[in-house]
Amino acid sequence: MIYILTGGPATGKGTRSEILARALNIPHIATGDMLRAVATENEEIREKLQRGELISDEIITGLLEERLKKEDCKDGFVLDGYPRTYKQAELLDELLAKLGREITKVMELTVPDELAFKRILERKKCEECGEMYGIDFPPKVEDVCDKCGGHLSVRTDDTRETLSRRINTYRENAKAILDFYREKGLLMTVDASANPETVVDDAKLN
Ligand code: AMP
């Protein structure tokens, strides 16, 4: 069970990946989260994330390889935020071939730009446990995490300017990646304005 969830910023990849991973009892692997963790001790990566630039294909693929070799990935995983370039799609194919594994499905999430802006500029994350909140999932008490009581803050790379750059970067790279998977018969498109729980049924469709 190897699912790739792809789509521009704020198409709800994280939320849907989490729901799908939980339903299938496999890990949710988000390369953005992996990089934010590395950024705490790496100045160069931290600056790139702040500017909304992509991290090099080699660095991110190396990190991903280490992650996919872990025991908890043996039944599968939901990949969120990778591949972001055509080169990464090729590297992932090589990596999975090396590990003797195959992609089950690539799900492309789409939302109107207006909704993407609204979602991203209003989303907040718990500083303690990482839980995400947004227009679709507000906390019960403003700026307080429902789960652990931690303080909620916006991501420092969530600005209008950075978001425009990320949407453009996504579009520049997405076409070739989507064509690559369409030709392999692995691609399906999902309306990400709908209820996120529907991702579980979509994943089961042929
Ligand atoms: P995300 O949380 O998926 O929106 O990713 C946040 C940031 O991490 C992106 O704007 C990129 O700078 C970086 N990033 C995440 N995944 C990748 C990837 N597969 N390749 C290169 N950079 C990435």
PDB file of C-alpha atoms and ligand atoms in Angstrom:
ATOM      1  CA  MET A   1       0.000   0.000   0.000  1.00  0.00           C
ATOM      2  CA  ILE A   2       1.991   2.942  -1.268  1.00  0.00           C
ATOM      3  CA  TYR A   3      -0.083   6.061  -1.815  1.00  0.00           C
ATOM      4  CA  ILE A   4       1.268   9.356  -3.053  1.00  0.00           C
ATOM      5  CA  LEU A   5      -0.816  12.428  -2.334  1.00  0.00           C
ATOM      6  CA  THR A   6       0.059  15.361  -4.512  1.00  0.00           C
ATOM      7  CA  GLY A   7      -1.382  18.827  -5.088  1.00  0.00           C
ATOM      8  CA  GLY A   8      -0.496  22.480  -4.634  1.00  0.00           C
ATOM      9  CA  PRO A   9      -0.048  24.136  -1.241  1.00  0.00           C
ATOM     10  CA  ALA A  10      -3.176  24.073   0.948  1.00  0.00           C
ATOM     11  CA  THR A  11      -5.015  21.485  -1.077  1.00  0.00           C
ATOM     12  CA  GLY A  12      -5.286  19.589   2.196  1.00  0.00           C
ATOM     13  CA  LYS A  13      -2.569  17.010   1.462  1.00  0.00           C
ATOM     14  CA  GLY A  14      -1.527  16.814   5.092  1.00  0.00           C
ATOM     15  CA  THR A  15      -5.045  16.328   6.426  1.00  0.00           C
ATOM     16  CA  ARG A  16      -5.993  13.737   3.834  1.00  0.00           C
ATOM     17  CA  SER A  17      -2.684  11.902   4.112  1.00  0.00           C
ATOM     18  CA  GLU A  18      -3.180  11.656   7.858  1.00  0.00           C
ATOM     19  CA  ILE A  19      -6.750  10.345   7.505  1.00  0.00           C
ATOM     20  CA  LEU A  20      -5.725   7.785   4.887  1.00  0.00           C
ATOM     21  CA  ALA A  21      -2.667   6.643   6.827  1.00  0.00           C
ATOM     22  CA  ARG A  22      -4.737   6.166   9.974  1.00  0.00           C
ATOM     23  CA  ALA A  23      -7.444   4.218   8.089  1.00  0.00           C
ATOM     24  CA  LEU A  24      -4.850   1.894   6.540  1.00  0.00           C
ATOM     25  CA  ASN A  25      -2.659   1.758   9.636  1.00  0.00           C
ATOM     26  CA  ILE A  26       0.477   2.828   7.800  1.00  0.00           C
ATOM     27  CA  PRO A  27       2.736   5.850   8.423  1.00  0.00           C
ATOM     28  CA  HIS A  28       2.158   9.296   6.959  1.00  0.00           C
ATOM     29  CA  ILE A  29       5.453  10.584   5.620  1.00  0.00           C
ATOM     30  CA  ALA A  30       5.512  14.341   4.937  1.00  0.00           C
ATOM     31  CA  THR A  31       8.763  15.618   3.447  1.00  0.00           C
ATOM     32  CA  GLY A  32       7.893  19.186   4.569  1.00  0.00           C
ATOM     33  CA  ASP A  33       7.762  17.982   8.204  1.00  0.00           C
ATOM     34  CA  MET A  34      11.027  16.050   7.755  1.00  0.00           C
ATOM     35  CA  LEU A  35      12.699  19.200   6.422  1.00  0.00           C
ATOM     36  CA  ARG A  36      11.307  21.467   9.134  1.00  0.00           C
ATOM     37  CA  ALA A  37      12.830  19.079  11.665  1.00  0.00           C
ATOM     38  CA  VAL A  38      16.220  19.187   9.902  1.00  0.00           C
ATOM     39  CA  ALA A  39      15.956  23.003   9.568  1.00  0.00           C
ATOM     40  CA  THR A  40      16.178  23.473  13.327  1.00  0.00           C
ATOM     41  CA  GLU A  41      19.867  22.602  13.092  1.00  0.00           C
ATOM     42  CA  ASN A  42      20.675  23.498   9.492  1.00  0.00           C
ATOM     43  CA  GLU A  43      20.903  27.180   8.556  1.00  0.00           C
ATOM     44  CA  GLU A  44      20.905  26.628   4.777  1.00  0.00           C
ATOM     45  CA  ILE A  45      17.766  24.481   4.795  1.00  0.00           C
ATOM     46  CA  ARG A  46      16.083  26.869   7.225  1.00  0.00           C
ATOM     47  CA  GLU A  47      16.650  29.813   4.859  1.00  0.00           C
ATOM     48  CA  LYS A  48      15.388  27.890   1.840  1.00  0.00           C
ATOM     49  CA  LEU A  49      12.210  26.926   3.666  1.00  0.00           C
ATOM     50  CA  GLN A  50      11.684  30.553   4.704  1.00  0.00           C
ATOM     51  CA  ARG A  51      11.975  31.633   1.072  1.00  0.00           C
ATOM     52  CA  GLY A  52       9.665  28.856  -0.133  1.00  0.00           C
ATOM     53  CA  GLU A  53      12.407  27.330  -2.317  1.00  0.00           C
ATOM     54  CA  LEU A  54      12.758  23.633  -2.994  1.00  0.00           C
ATOM     55  CA  ILE A  55      15.494  21.648  -1.283  1.00  0.00           C
ATOM     56  CA  SER A  56      17.814  19.783  -3.674  1.00  0.00           C
ATOM     57  CA  ASP A  57      16.561  16.474  -5.092  1.00  0.00           C
ATOM     58  CA  GLU A  58      19.606  14.645  -3.693  1.00  0.00           C
ATOM     59  CA  ILE A  59      19.215  15.880  -0.115  1.00  0.00           C
ATOM     60  CA  ILE A  60      15.500  15.215   0.132  1.00  0.00           C
ATOM     61  CA  THR A  61      15.754  11.817  -1.579  1.00  0.00           C
ATOM     62  CA  GLY A  62      18.543  10.779   0.783  1.00  0.00           C
ATOM     63  CA  LEU A  63      16.390  11.698   3.777  1.00  0.00           C
ATOM     64  CA  LEU A  64      13.439   9.859   2.275  1.00  0.00           C
ATOM     65  CA  GLU A  65      15.443   6.711   1.602  1.00  0.00           C
ATOM     66  CA  GLU A  66      16.468   6.522   5.259  1.00  0.00           C
ATOM     67  CA  ARG A  67      12.847   6.958   6.318  1.00  0.00           C
ATOM     68  CA  LEU A  68      11.394   4.337   3.949  1.00  0.00           C
ATOM     69  CA  LYS A  69      13.844   1.711   5.158  1.00  0.00           C
ATOM     70  CA  LYS A  70      12.416   1.885   8.663  1.00  0.00           C
ATOM     71  CA  GLU A  71      10.433  -1.074   9.938  1.00  0.00           C
ATOM     72  CA  ASP A  72       7.114   0.803  10.211  1.00  0.00           C
ATOM     73  CA  CYS A  73       7.020   1.253   6.407  1.00  0.00           C
ATOM     74  CA  LYS A  74       6.942  -2.470   5.679  1.00  0.00           C
ATOM     75  CA  ASP A  75       3.158  -2.592   5.003  1.00  0.00           C
ATOM     76  CA  GLY A  76       3.202   0.661   3.091  1.00  0.00           C
ATOM     77  CA  PHE A  77       3.055   4.398   3.640  1.00  0.00           C
ATOM     78  CA  VAL A  78       1.324   7.575   2.512  1.00  0.00           C
ATOM     79  CA  LEU A  79       3.761  10.005   0.944  1.00  0.00           C
ATOM     80  CA  ASP A  80       2.913  13.703   1.168  1.00  0.00           C
ATOM     81  CA  GLY A  81       4.975  16.440  -0.501  1.00  0.00           C
ATOM     82  CA  TYR A  82       7.184  14.211  -2.643  1.00  0.00           C
ATOM     83  CA  PRO A  83       7.856  14.014  -5.582  1.00  0.00           C
ATOM     84  CA  ARG A  84       7.919  17.777  -6.169  1.00  0.00           C
ATOM     85  CA  THR A  85      10.013  17.615  -9.375  1.00  0.00           C
ATOM     86  CA  TYR A  86      10.182  15.239 -12.346  1.00  0.00           C
ATOM     87  CA  LYS A  87      13.657  14.221 -11.216  1.00  0.00           C
ATOM     88  CA  GLN A  88      12.242  13.232  -7.817  1.00  0.00           C
ATOM     89  CA  ALA A  89       9.584  11.085  -9.541  1.00  0.00           C
ATOM     90  CA  GLU A  90      12.380   9.252 -11.366  1.00  0.00           C
ATOM     91  CA  LEU A  91      14.478   8.950  -8.203  1.00  0.00           C
ATOM     92  CA  LEU A  92      11.481   7.569  -6.328  1.00  0.00           C
ATOM     93  CA  ASP A  93      10.946   4.930  -9.015  1.00  0.00           C
ATOM     94  CA  GLU A  94      14.604   3.905  -8.691  1.00  0.00           C
ATOM     95  CA  LEU A  95      14.406   3.871  -4.921  1.00  0.00           C
ATOM     96  CA  LEU A  96      11.237   1.760  -4.838  1.00  0.00           C
ATOM     97  CA  ALA A  97      12.660  -0.657  -7.419  1.00  0.00           C
ATOM     98  CA  LYS A  98      15.719  -1.030  -5.183  1.00  0.00           C
ATOM     99  CA  LEU A  99      13.441  -1.776  -2.229  1.00  0.00           C
ATOM    100  CA  GLY A 100      11.323  -4.161  -4.370  1.00  0.00           C
ATOM    101  CA  ARG A 101       8.167  -2.102  -3.971  1.00  0.00           C
ATOM    102  CA  GLU A 102       5.526  -0.494  -6.198  1.00  0.00           C
ATOM    103  CA  ILE A 103       3.260   2.551  -6.015  1.00  0.00           C
ATOM    104  CA  THR A 104      -0.413   1.672  -5.497  1.00  0.00           C
ATOM    105  CA  LYS A 105      -1.954   4.996  -6.492  1.00  0.00           C
ATOM    106  CA  VAL A 106      -1.105   8.667  -7.017  1.00  0.00           C
ATOM    107  CA  MET A 107      -3.905  10.987  -5.904  1.00  0.00           C
ATOM    108  CA  GLU A 108      -3.834  14.558  -7.188  1.00  0.00           C
ATOM    109  CA  LEU A 109      -5.801  16.962  -4.971  1.00  0.00           C
ATOM    110  CA  THR A 110      -7.249  20.071  -6.593  1.00  0.00           C
ATOM    111  CA  VAL A 111      -8.890  23.194  -5.092  1.00  0.00           C
ATOM    112  CA  PRO A 112      -9.652  26.679  -6.475  1.00  0.00           C
ATOM    113  CA  ASP A 113      -6.802  29.180  -5.749  1.00  0.00           C
ATOM    114  CA  GLU A 114      -9.124  31.364  -3.629  1.00  0.00           C
ATOM    115  CA  LEU A 115      -9.736  28.512  -1.238  1.00  0.00           C
ATOM    116  CA  ALA A 116      -6.026  27.620  -1.129  1.00  0.00           C
ATOM    117  CA  PHE A 117      -5.161  31.188  -0.031  1.00  0.00           C
ATOM    118  CA  LYS A 118      -7.862  31.246   2.607  1.00  0.00           C
ATOM    119  CA  ARG A 119      -6.857  27.865   3.975  1.00  0.00           C
ATOM    120  CA  ILE A 120      -3.145  28.519   4.170  1.00  0.00           C
ATOM    121  CA  LEU A 121      -3.136  32.034   5.566  1.00  0.00           C
ATOM    122  CA  GLU A 122      -5.467  31.005   8.366  1.00  0.00           C
ATOM    123  CA  ARG A 123      -3.913  27.709   9.389  1.00  0.00           C
ATOM    124  CA  LYS A 124      -2.076  27.277  12.659  1.00  0.00           C
ATOM    125  CA  LYS A 125       0.044  24.575  14.227  1.00  0.00           C
ATOM    126  CA  CYS A 126       0.492  23.557  17.868  1.00  0.00           C
ATOM    127  CA  GLU A 127       4.006  24.466  19.022  1.00  0.00           C
ATOM    128  CA  GLU A 128       3.995  21.500  21.420  1.00  0.00           C
ATOM    129  CA  CYS A 129       2.484  18.478  19.611  1.00  0.00           C
ATOM    130  CA  GLY A 130       2.293  19.637  15.966  1.00  0.00           C
ATOM    131  CA  GLU A 131      -1.504  19.301  15.607  1.00  0.00           C
ATOM    132  CA  MET A 132      -2.817  21.456  12.731  1.00  0.00           C
ATOM    133  CA  TYR A 133      -5.862  23.741  12.787  1.00  0.00           C
ATOM    134  CA  GLY A 134      -7.510  25.815  10.081  1.00  0.00           C
ATOM    135  CA  ILE A 135     -10.776  27.144   8.670  1.00  0.00           C
ATOM    136  CA  ASP A 136     -12.089  23.604   8.283  1.00  0.00           C
ATOM    137  CA  PHE A 137     -10.803  22.475  11.701  1.00  0.00           C
ATOM    138  CA  PRO A 138     -10.753  25.362  14.188  1.00  0.00           C
ATOM    139  CA  PRO A 139      -9.649  24.753  17.791  1.00  0.00           C
ATOM    140  CA  LYS A 140     -12.350  24.893  20.477  1.00  0.00           C
ATOM    141  CA  VAL A 141     -10.540  27.802  22.173  1.00  0.00           C
ATOM    142  CA  GLU A 142      -8.718  30.348  20.001  1.00  0.00           C
ATOM    143  CA  ASP A 143      -4.934  29.686  19.753  1.00  0.00           C
ATOM    144  CA  VAL A 144      -5.085  26.778  22.225  1.00  0.00           C
ATOM    145  CA  CYS A 145      -4.530  23.157  21.145  1.00  0.00           C
ATOM    146  CA  ASP A 146      -7.545  20.877  21.808  1.00  0.00           C
ATOM    147  CA  LYS A 147      -5.220  17.922  22.336  1.00  0.00           C
ATOM    148  CA  CYS A 148      -2.486  19.179  24.634  1.00  0.00           C
ATOM    149  CA  GLY A 149      -3.304  22.790  25.544  1.00  0.00           C
ATOM    150  CA  GLY A 150      -0.205  24.043  23.703  1.00  0.00           C
ATOM    151  CA  HIS A 151      -0.043  27.443  22.006  1.00  0.00           C
ATOM    152  CA  LEU A 152      -1.015  27.627  18.310  1.00  0.00           C
ATOM    153  CA  SER A 153       1.006  29.731  15.879  1.00  0.00           C
ATOM    154  CA  VAL A 154       1.137  30.317  12.114  1.00  0.00           C
ATOM    155  CA  ARG A 155       3.942  28.709  10.129  1.00  0.00           C
ATOM    156  CA  THR A 156       6.655  31.299   9.466  1.00  0.00           C
ATOM    157  CA  ASP A 157       6.638  30.411   5.749  1.00  0.00           C
ATOM    158  CA  ASP A 158       2.863  31.020   5.489  1.00  0.00           C
ATOM    159  CA  THR A 159       2.786  34.487   3.928  1.00  0.00           C
ATOM    160  CA  ARG A 160       0.919  35.639   0.819  1.00  0.00           C
ATOM    161  CA  GLU A 161       4.175  36.187  -1.084  1.00  0.00           C
ATOM    162  CA  THR A 162       5.655  32.809  -0.163  1.00  0.00           C
ATOM    163  CA  LEU A 163       2.395  31.097  -0.955  1.00  0.00           C
ATOM    164  CA  SER A 164       2.232  32.618  -4.461  1.00  0.00           C
ATOM    165  CA  ARG A 165       5.780  31.407  -5.068  1.00  0.00           C
ATOM    166  CA  ARG A 166       4.933  27.924  -3.819  1.00  0.00           C
ATOM    167  CA  ILE A 167       1.825  27.702  -6.026  1.00  0.00           C
ATOM    168  CA  ASN A 168       3.895  28.767  -9.051  1.00  0.00           C
ATOM    169  CA  THR A 169       6.687  26.322  -8.227  1.00  0.00           C
ATOM    170  CA  TYR A 170       4.116  23.559  -7.882  1.00  0.00           C
ATOM    171  CA  ARG A 171       2.527  24.341 -11.270  1.00  0.00           C
ATOM    172  CA  GLU A 172       5.878  24.562 -13.068  1.00  0.00           C
ATOM    173  CA  ASN A 173       6.849  21.121 -11.869  1.00  0.00           C
ATOM    174  CA  ALA A 174       3.495  19.369 -11.595  1.00  0.00           C
ATOM    175  CA  LYS A 175       2.611  18.866 -15.229  1.00  0.00           C
ATOM    176  CA  ALA A 176       5.506  16.573 -16.069  1.00  0.00           C
ATOM    177  CA  ILE A 177       5.077  14.603 -12.830  1.00  0.00           C
ATOM    178  CA  LEU A 178       1.353  14.106 -13.378  1.00  0.00           C
ATOM    179  CA  ASP A 179       1.930  13.018 -16.989  1.00  0.00           C
ATOM    180  CA  PHE A 180       4.576  10.551 -15.779  1.00  0.00           C
ATOM    181  CA  TYR A 181       2.077   8.854 -13.448  1.00  0.00           C
ATOM    182  CA  ARG A 182      -0.881   9.182 -15.852  1.00  0.00           C
ATOM    183  CA  GLU A 183       1.068   7.218 -18.447  1.00  0.00           C
ATOM    184  CA  LYS A 184       1.676   4.492 -15.893  1.00  0.00           C
ATOM    185  CA  GLY A 185      -2.090   4.375 -15.166  1.00  0.00           C
ATOM    186  CA  LEU A 186      -1.523   5.334 -11.505  1.00  0.00           C
ATOM    187  CA  LEU A 187      -3.064   8.817 -11.419  1.00  0.00           C
ATOM    188  CA  MET A 188      -6.463   9.818 -10.072  1.00  0.00           C
ATOM    189  CA  THR A 189      -7.769  13.358  -9.451  1.00  0.00           C
ATOM    190  CA  VAL A 190      -9.606  14.136  -6.216  1.00  0.00           C
ATOM    191  CA  ASP A 191     -11.779  17.212  -5.529  1.00  0.00           C
ATOM    192  CA  ALA A 192     -10.161  18.522  -2.376  1.00  0.00           C
ATOM    193  CA  SER A 193     -12.964  20.991  -1.600  1.00  0.00           C
ATOM    194  CA  ALA A 194     -15.001  17.955  -0.498  1.00  0.00           C
ATOM    195  CA  ASN A 195     -15.065  16.319   2.954  1.00  0.00           C
ATOM    196  CA  PRO A 196     -11.517  15.046   3.634  1.00  0.00           C
ATOM    197  CA  GLU A 197     -12.799  11.680   4.909  1.00  0.00           C
ATOM    198  CA  THR A 198     -13.805  10.767   1.323  1.00  0.00           C
ATOM    199  CA  VAL A 199     -10.109  10.168   0.593  1.00  0.00           C
ATOM    200  CA  VAL A 200     -10.387   6.705   2.142  1.00  0.00           C
ATOM    201  CA  ASP A 201     -13.098   5.610  -0.332  1.00  0.00           C
ATOM    202  CA  ASP A 202     -11.257   7.281  -3.215  1.00  0.00           C
ATOM    203  CA  ALA A 203      -8.132   5.277  -2.376  1.00  0.00           C
ATOM    204  CA  LYS A 204     -10.089   2.045  -2.680  1.00  0.00           C
ATOM    205  CA  LEU A 205     -11.491   2.873  -6.150  1.00  0.00           C
ATOM    206  CA  ASN A 206      -9.912   1.166  -9.136  1.00  0.00           C
TER     207      ASN A 206
HETATM  208  P1  AMP B   1       5.179  21.437   2.663  1.00  0.00           P
HETATM  209  O1  AMP B   1       5.039  21.279   4.140  1.00  0.00           O
HETATM  210  O2  AMP B   1       4.945  20.151   1.906  1.00  0.00           O
HETATM  211  O3  AMP B   1       4.343  22.562   2.114  1.00  0.00           O
HETATM  212  O4  AMP B   1       6.717  21.821   2.387  1.00  0.00           O
HETATM  213  C1  AMP B   1       7.286  22.975   2.938  1.00  0.00           C
HETATM  214  C2  AMP B   1       8.595  23.297   2.231  1.00  0.00           C
HETATM  215  O5  AMP B   1       9.528  22.201   2.371  1.00  0.00           O
HETATM  216  C3  AMP B   1       8.479  23.517   0.735  1.00  0.00           C
HETATM  217  O6  AMP B   1       8.105  24.841   0.408  1.00  0.00           O
HETATM  218  C4  AMP B   1       9.908  23.201   0.269  1.00  0.00           C
HETATM  219  O7  AMP B   1      10.756  24.271   0.556  1.00  0.00           O
HETATM  220  C5  AMP B   1      10.296  22.047   1.181  1.00  0.00           C
HETATM  221  N1  AMP B   1       9.997  20.704   0.602  1.00  0.00           N
HETATM  222  C6  AMP B   1       9.054  19.825   1.036  1.00  0.00           C
HETATM  223  N2  AMP B   1       9.071  18.704   0.292  1.00  0.00           N
HETATM  224  C7  AMP B   1      10.044  18.867  -0.632  1.00  0.00           C
HETATM  225  C8  AMP B   1      10.533  18.071  -1.714  1.00  0.00           C
HETATM  226  N3  AMP B   1       9.991  16.873  -2.010  1.00  0.00           N
HETATM  227  N4  AMP B   1      11.557  18.558  -2.439  1.00  0.00           N
HETATM  228  C9  AMP B   1      12.105  19.768  -2.177  1.00  0.00           C
HETATM  229  N5  AMP B   1      11.682  20.583  -1.201  1.00  0.00           N
HETATM  230  C10 AMP B   1      10.656  20.152  -0.424  1.00  0.00           C
END
